[in-house]
Amino acid sequence: MNKIAFTTSGKDFAAQMDPRFGRAANFLIYDIEHNSLQIMDNKEGRDASQGAGIQAAETVVRAGVDTLVTGHCGPKAFKVLDASGVAVYNCTAATVEEALAGLLAGTLQPASASDVEGHW
Amino acid sequence: MTVKGIKKAVRIAVASGKGGTGKTMVSLNLAAMFGRPVQLADCDVEEPNINLFLRCAQLEKSDVTMQIPEVDASRCTGCGACGEICQFHGIVSLGARALVFPELCHGCGGCMRTCPSGAITERPHSIGQVAVGQQGHVRLVEGRLEVGVSLVPPVIRAVREQLLDDMPAILDAPPGTSCPVVATLRESDYVLLVTDPTPFGLHDLKLAVATARQLDLPCAVIVNRAGEDQVGLYHYCRTEKLPVLLSLPDDRQIAEVTSRGDLIAHALPEYGLMFAELAEKLKLELRASGGLL
Amino acid sequence: MKKDTIRELVVLSGKGGTGKTSITASFAVLAEHAVLADCDVDAADLHLLLTPHVEQRHDFFSGREAIIDPLECTGCGLCLDVCRFDALRTNGTDYWVDPVGCEGCGVCVRFCAAKAIDFPERQCGEWMQSTTRCGPMVHAHLGVAAENSGKLVATVREQALKLAVDRQFPLIISDGPPGIGCPVIASLSGVSLALVITEPSLSGLHDLQRVLALARHFSVPTVVCVNKWNINPRLAERIEAAALSAGAAITGRIRYDRAVTQAQLQRKAVVEMDAAVADDIRLVWQQISQML
């Protein structure tokens, strides 16, 4: 675990988690090693007519992320993330801060398959 | 209408801007009273209903497939060219092996063409079914989309491929004005638009007329549930030079006969006559617009 | 209002013309504080009953389309060979793309040796944010012969959700498209409750079963209501039995009544009329609102 992506509607650790993955507003990417933070707009995912999850998965994989924390991840996105070696964690935390705390404390379980149908 | 010098029999689409105007009822009754062998194509592949009424004893079914890519893992270098050309996220390659998502593929073949290492071949993927049957003088061709699949036009194209060139055809179109309707109208020579004299009916008729005209197709109107015209439907048709070929009254018997799956042309003789007349008028209209019957 | 506490009701029909829009408009009148979304973008009719005042208009783009630049085209004909959608046209010397047939796959663009094919975004329609006597409304208009109503439906829903969050509305009521294809999937996924309005005919029964299968596929709780039930009471019973065995709940019945057409003519929702059918709809709404 080195580079972690969170789906969020805001731009910092205090921001709300966005439970969607494919059509999430932003990805907040936290680099543990360098203790740095990066915000990526998920414009391509939101604008995709179909396959938003796949588009979003491409975006985070290209950003070098190895861990994803989100609300729900559909089957197609999961397939891409899994094939690219990204660990997926689903959580119900309200904010990014809470989600990160949960992840570091080891209370989040890694998903072994997608938890929702597509088009979520 | 002329393909390689061979003249094809006419194809008449029955369409409407909105659903529930009686499109399927008109198609069926027109086919029943057509007076000669005719094909009836159910292009409403999301909700095909024609055979609920026609009840063909036997249907010859075949799968509708689309060519989708298959990746040979041993040859894939993970270069990503396939994912780059794909506009639909049907194939993704991120350094590892390319992944295919059949539900999103439109079957354009771009990835196979562009793959520099020849790792992509194609295989058929089922997206629906086409069934062919016969009931009296009516030859049915029905398309049916698999539930959960969203690619309607290829199934409609598969219906077209099952139509015989030398027999006239009535195409029952899906409702609306978007891709599935256009896919049906593109196969037609003439459009019958079914509407009713309500605000919804007139509004949606205007959309349907615009669609037909965009495709340069001559069209005529059939008014269903023609009670008092409080919306100016007939005035609109006159102004737009749209012939009204049939007005069916707002008769509860029509709804009742249709709801139990019967044809009014058979159950209620006066309507049988009206549809026979419609078939005659159509022949004149088609001759006037240069078509053949 | 936080996103995850907002409830979303979609009204579907499978078959068209079952009275979905008239019933949705009535719910809009009966519900307090709901955002309305017309997801039947192909034949949007809700505005005819709710006479919205448009506040914002936005162009809607989806996908791309190939356009040949005649000045650059060398007439080699390769585009015609690579297109699988029968969208390329030629008269022997000139080549052009039939915009109606173009799937937007970009294969001709990629392989054109002269780089003579442009691939701009395609404008497919517009969406609007409006006010009505029943609250805010998001609706859309798909261009004639335009494609991808699914994405437009997703846009309408997204904007409706945004409005609900901004204005603290706990409920979204959307008028869904007919059928079971891509726009229906886009209107159904992730909603709190789907209400399927059907009618007592064999077509109604058949289409209901297909739309229920779709709702099950997306794990959406579903209730069914038979409209115009008295046209064929026996079939209405059969339809309700079929709905129950498919795992849906039944919520009241609505009678056949000419007042529905009269309401349309007066640009009113049925419950704004003095008619027996209005009481039927009120009862259905009572049950639905308890499920939300």
mmCIF file of C-alpha atoms in Angstrom, chain B residues 17-21 24 45-49 52-53 55 67 85-88 106-114 122 144-153 157 160 175-182 186 197-201 203-204 207 210-212 214-215 225 230-231 250-252 255-256 258-262, chain C residues 14-18 21-22 42-49 64 81-82 84-87 89 98 100-101 103-107 110-111 119 141-149 178-185 200-204 206-208 210-211 213-214 217 230-232 235 256 258 261-262 264-267:
data_model
loop_
_atom_site.group_PDB
_atom_site.id
_atom_site.type_symbol
_atom_site.label_atom_id
_atom_site.label_comp_id
_atom_site.label_asym_id
_atom_site.label_seq_id
_atom_site.Cartn_x
_atom_site.Cartn_y
_atom_site.Cartn_z
ATOM 1 C CA GLY B 17 -43.540 9.380 -31.620
ATOM 2 C CA LYS B 18 -44.908 7.911 -28.403
ATOM 3 C CA GLY B 19 -45.836 4.419 -27.372
ATOM 4 C CA GLY B 20 -49.358 3.090 -26.900
ATOM 5 C CA THR B 21 -50.935 4.857 -29.864
ATOM 6 C CA THR B 24 -48.948 -2.716 -33.347
ATOM 7 C CA VAL B 45 -37.259 -5.636 -30.439
ATOM 8 C CA GLU B 46 -37.311 -4.401 -26.843
ATOM 9 C CA GLU B 47 -40.966 -5.390 -26.526
ATOM 10 C CA PRO B 48 -41.930 -7.584 -29.503
ATOM 11 C CA ASN B 49 -45.689 -8.168 -29.326
ATOM 12 C CA LEU B 52 -48.982 -12.503 -29.184
ATOM 13 C CA PHE B 53 -51.710 -11.708 -31.716
ATOM 14 C CA ARG B 55 -49.810 -16.839 -32.814
ATOM 15 C CA GLN B 67 -18.542 -9.899 -33.778
ATOM 16 C CA ILE B 85 -9.164 3.342 -30.786
ATOM 17 C CA CYS B 86 -12.213 1.999 -28.914
ATOM 18 C CA GLN B 87 -14.793 4.774 -28.389
ATOM 19 C CA PHE B 88 -17.043 2.625 -26.217
ATOM 20 C CA HIS B 106 -20.358 -2.052 -30.760
ATOM 21 C CA GLY B 107 -18.634 -4.530 -33.056
ATOM 22 C CA CYS B 108 -16.791 -1.957 -35.184
ATOM 23 C CA GLY B 109 -13.713 -4.155 -35.562
ATOM 24 C CA GLY B 110 -11.356 -1.218 -34.953
ATOM 25 C CA CYS B 111 -9.302 -2.973 -32.270
ATOM 26 C CA MET B 112 -8.645 -6.006 -34.436
ATOM 27 C CA ARG B 113 -7.628 -3.807 -37.334
ATOM 28 C CA THR B 114 -5.315 -1.682 -35.255
ATOM 29 C CA GLU B 122 -13.265 -11.978 -33.444
ATOM 30 C CA ARG B 144 -36.045 -9.895 -29.834
ATOM 31 C CA LEU B 145 -33.385 -8.186 -27.769
ATOM 32 C CA GLU B 146 -31.849 -10.115 -24.903
ATOM 33 C CA VAL B 147 -32.833 -8.573 -21.538
ATOM 34 C CA GLY B 148 -30.000 -6.435 -20.219
ATOM 35 C CA VAL B 149 -28.503 -5.751 -23.662
ATOM 36 C CA SER B 150 -28.730 -2.183 -24.906
ATOM 37 C CA LEU B 151 -27.658 -2.500 -28.557
ATOM 38 C CA VAL B 152 -30.943 -2.353 -30.414
ATOM 39 C CA PRO B 153 -29.939 -1.435 -34.006
ATOM 40 C CA ARG B 157 -30.605 -5.013 -38.951
ATOM 41 C CA ARG B 160 -34.022 -6.713 -42.197
ATOM 42 C CA PRO B 175 -41.772 4.023 -30.186
ATOM 43 C CA GLY B 176 -39.804 7.251 -30.010
ATOM 44 C CA THR B 177 -37.471 9.054 -32.388
ATOM 45 C CA SER B 178 -33.988 7.836 -31.451
ATOM 46 C CA CYS B 179 -31.582 5.212 -32.762
ATOM 47 C CA PRO B 180 -33.897 2.165 -32.770
ATOM 48 C CA VAL B 181 -36.582 4.031 -34.716
ATOM 49 C CA VAL B 182 -34.077 5.420 -37.156
ATOM 50 C CA ARG B 186 -33.733 3.474 -42.707
ATOM 51 C CA PRO B 197 -56.041 13.597 -30.974
ATOM 52 C CA THR B 198 -54.577 14.379 -27.551
ATOM 53 C CA PRO B 199 -51.903 16.922 -26.635
ATOM 54 C CA PHE B 200 -49.386 14.084 -26.108
ATOM 55 C CA GLY B 201 -50.378 12.514 -29.412
ATOM 56 C CA HIS B 203 -46.729 16.703 -29.757
ATOM 57 C CA ASP B 204 -45.175 13.309 -30.397
ATOM 58 C CA LEU B 207 -41.411 14.740 -33.508
ATOM 59 C CA ALA B 210 -39.536 15.568 -38.234
ATOM 60 C CA THR B 211 -37.711 12.240 -37.972
ATOM 61 C CA ALA B 212 -39.321 10.849 -41.138
ATOM 62 C CA GLN B 214 -34.951 14.047 -41.893
ATOM 63 C CA LEU B 215 -34.706 10.679 -43.611
ATOM 64 C CA ARG B 225 -59.229 7.007 -30.815
ATOM 65 C CA GLN B 230 -59.705 19.497 -29.493
ATOM 66 C CA VAL B 231 -56.042 19.906 -30.302
ATOM 67 C CA ASP B 250 -62.698 6.013 -29.840
ATOM 68 C CA ASP B 251 -64.582 2.740 -29.486
ATOM 69 C CA ARG B 252 -64.148 0.762 -26.291
ATOM 70 C CA ALA B 255 -59.516 -1.781 -26.649
ATOM 71 C CA GLU B 256 -61.394 -4.847 -25.437
ATOM 72 C CA THR B 258 -57.149 -5.928 -28.649
ATOM 73 C CA SER B 259 -56.606 -6.530 -24.925
ATOM 74 C CA ARG B 260 -57.588 -10.183 -25.280
ATOM 75 C CA GLY B 261 -55.159 -10.596 -28.165
ATOM 76 C CA ASP B 262 -57.574 -10.598 -31.105
ATOM 77 C CA GLY C 14 -42.529 -1.480 -20.353
ATOM 78 C CA LYS C 15 -45.118 -0.877 -23.030
ATOM 79 C CA GLY C 16 -45.813 2.727 -24.029
ATOM 80 C CA GLY C 17 -49.142 4.484 -23.643
ATOM 81 C CA THR C 18 -50.154 2.920 -20.348
ATOM 82 C CA THR C 21 -46.861 10.330 -17.656
ATOM 83 C CA SER C 22 -50.385 11.252 -16.499
ATOM 84 C CA ASP C 42 -37.243 10.359 -26.519
ATOM 85 C CA ALA C 43 -40.851 11.553 -26.306
ATOM 86 C CA ALA C 44 -40.846 13.902 -23.345
ATOM 87 C CA ASP C 45 -44.437 14.793 -22.486
ATOM 88 C CA LEU C 46 -44.419 15.687 -18.805
ATOM 89 C CA HIS C 47 -43.886 19.352 -19.701
ATOM 90 C CA LEU C 48 -47.229 19.354 -21.520
ATOM 91 C CA LEU C 49 -48.971 18.808 -18.176
ATOM 92 C CA ARG C 64 -18.536 11.773 -31.885
ATOM 93 C CA ASP C 81 -14.263 -0.836 -46.672
ATOM 94 C CA VAL C 82 -13.604 -0.399 -42.970
ATOM 95 C CA ARG C 84 -19.272 -1.860 -40.502
ATOM 96 C CA PHE C 85 -22.334 0.356 -40.115
ATOM 97 C CA ASP C 86 -23.084 1.093 -43.743
ATOM 98 C CA ALA C 87 -22.574 4.801 -43.014
ATOM 99 C CA ARG C 89 -21.706 6.952 -49.099
ATOM 100 C CA ASP C 98 -24.395 9.564 -43.590
ATOM 101 C CA VAL C 100 -27.735 8.989 -39.310
ATOM 102 C CA GLY C 101 -25.838 5.771 -39.966
ATOM 103 C CA GLU C 103 -21.992 4.834 -35.103
ATOM 104 C CA GLY C 104 -19.180 7.134 -33.990
ATOM 105 C CA CYS C 105 -16.648 4.294 -33.751
ATOM 106 C CA GLY C 106 -13.835 6.310 -35.348
ATOM 107 C CA VAL C 107 -12.437 3.407 -37.376
ATOM 108 C CA ARG C 110 -8.087 6.212 -37.719
ATOM 109 C CA PHE C 111 -7.436 4.447 -41.031
ATOM 110 C CA PHE C 119 -14.214 13.469 -35.590
ATOM 111 C CA HIS C 141 -35.098 17.182 -25.580
ATOM 112 C CA LEU C 142 -33.281 14.693 -27.770
ATOM 113 C CA GLY C 143 -32.477 15.872 -31.280
ATOM 114 C CA VAL C 144 -34.384 14.216 -34.094
ATOM 115 C CA ALA C 145 -32.790 10.927 -35.102
ATOM 116 C CA ALA C 146 -30.157 11.475 -32.417
ATOM 117 C CA GLU C 147 -28.553 8.662 -30.518
ATOM 118 C CA ASN C 148 -27.718 7.797 -26.982
ATOM 119 C CA SER C 149 -30.724 8.754 -25.006
ATOM 120 C CA PRO C 178 -40.750 2.897 -22.299
ATOM 121 C CA GLY C 179 -39.030 -0.358 -23.250
ATOM 122 C CA ILE C 180 -36.165 -2.201 -21.588
ATOM 123 C CA GLY C 181 -33.180 -0.858 -23.526
ATOM 124 C CA CYS C 182 -30.367 1.500 -22.699
ATOM 125 C CA PRO C 183 -32.440 4.555 -21.616
ATOM 126 C CA VAL C 184 -34.503 2.387 -19.261
ATOM 127 C CA ILE C 185 -31.388 0.877 -17.733
ATOM 128 C CA PRO C 200 -54.728 -5.175 -18.804
ATOM 129 C CA SER C 201 -53.767 -6.442 -22.249
ATOM 130 C CA LEU C 202 -51.648 -9.342 -23.427
ATOM 131 C CA SER C 203 -49.019 -6.854 -24.587
ATOM 132 C CA GLY C 204 -49.125 -5.189 -21.179
ATOM 133 C CA HIS C 206 -45.746 -9.547 -21.767
ATOM 134 C CA ASP C 207 -43.906 -6.229 -21.487
ATOM 135 C CA LEU C 208 -44.392 -6.114 -17.724
ATOM 136 C CA ARG C 210 -39.631 -8.096 -19.345
ATOM 137 C CA VAL C 211 -39.372 -4.891 -17.352
ATOM 138 C CA ALA C 213 -36.807 -9.070 -15.147
ATOM 139 C CA LEU C 214 -34.733 -5.963 -15.744
ATOM 140 C CA HIS C 217 -31.339 -7.735 -12.610
ATOM 141 C CA ASN C 230 -61.781 -2.288 -15.773
ATOM 142 C CA ILE C 231 -61.147 -2.658 -19.533
ATOM 143 C CA ASN C 232 -60.415 -6.316 -18.818
ATOM 144 C CA LEU C 235 -56.599 -9.962 -17.284
ATOM 145 C CA TYR C 256 -60.281 3.737 -17.220
ATOM 146 C CA ARG C 258 -61.952 9.838 -20.073
ATOM 147 C CA THR C 261 -57.672 12.878 -21.661
ATOM 148 C CA GLN C 262 -59.676 15.878 -20.439
ATOM 149 C CA GLN C 264 -54.332 16.501 -20.774
ATOM 150 C CA LEU C 265 -56.390 18.920 -22.836
ATOM 151 C CA GLN C 266 -56.552 21.354 -19.942
ATOM 152 C CA ARG C 267 -52.838 20.889 -19.243
#
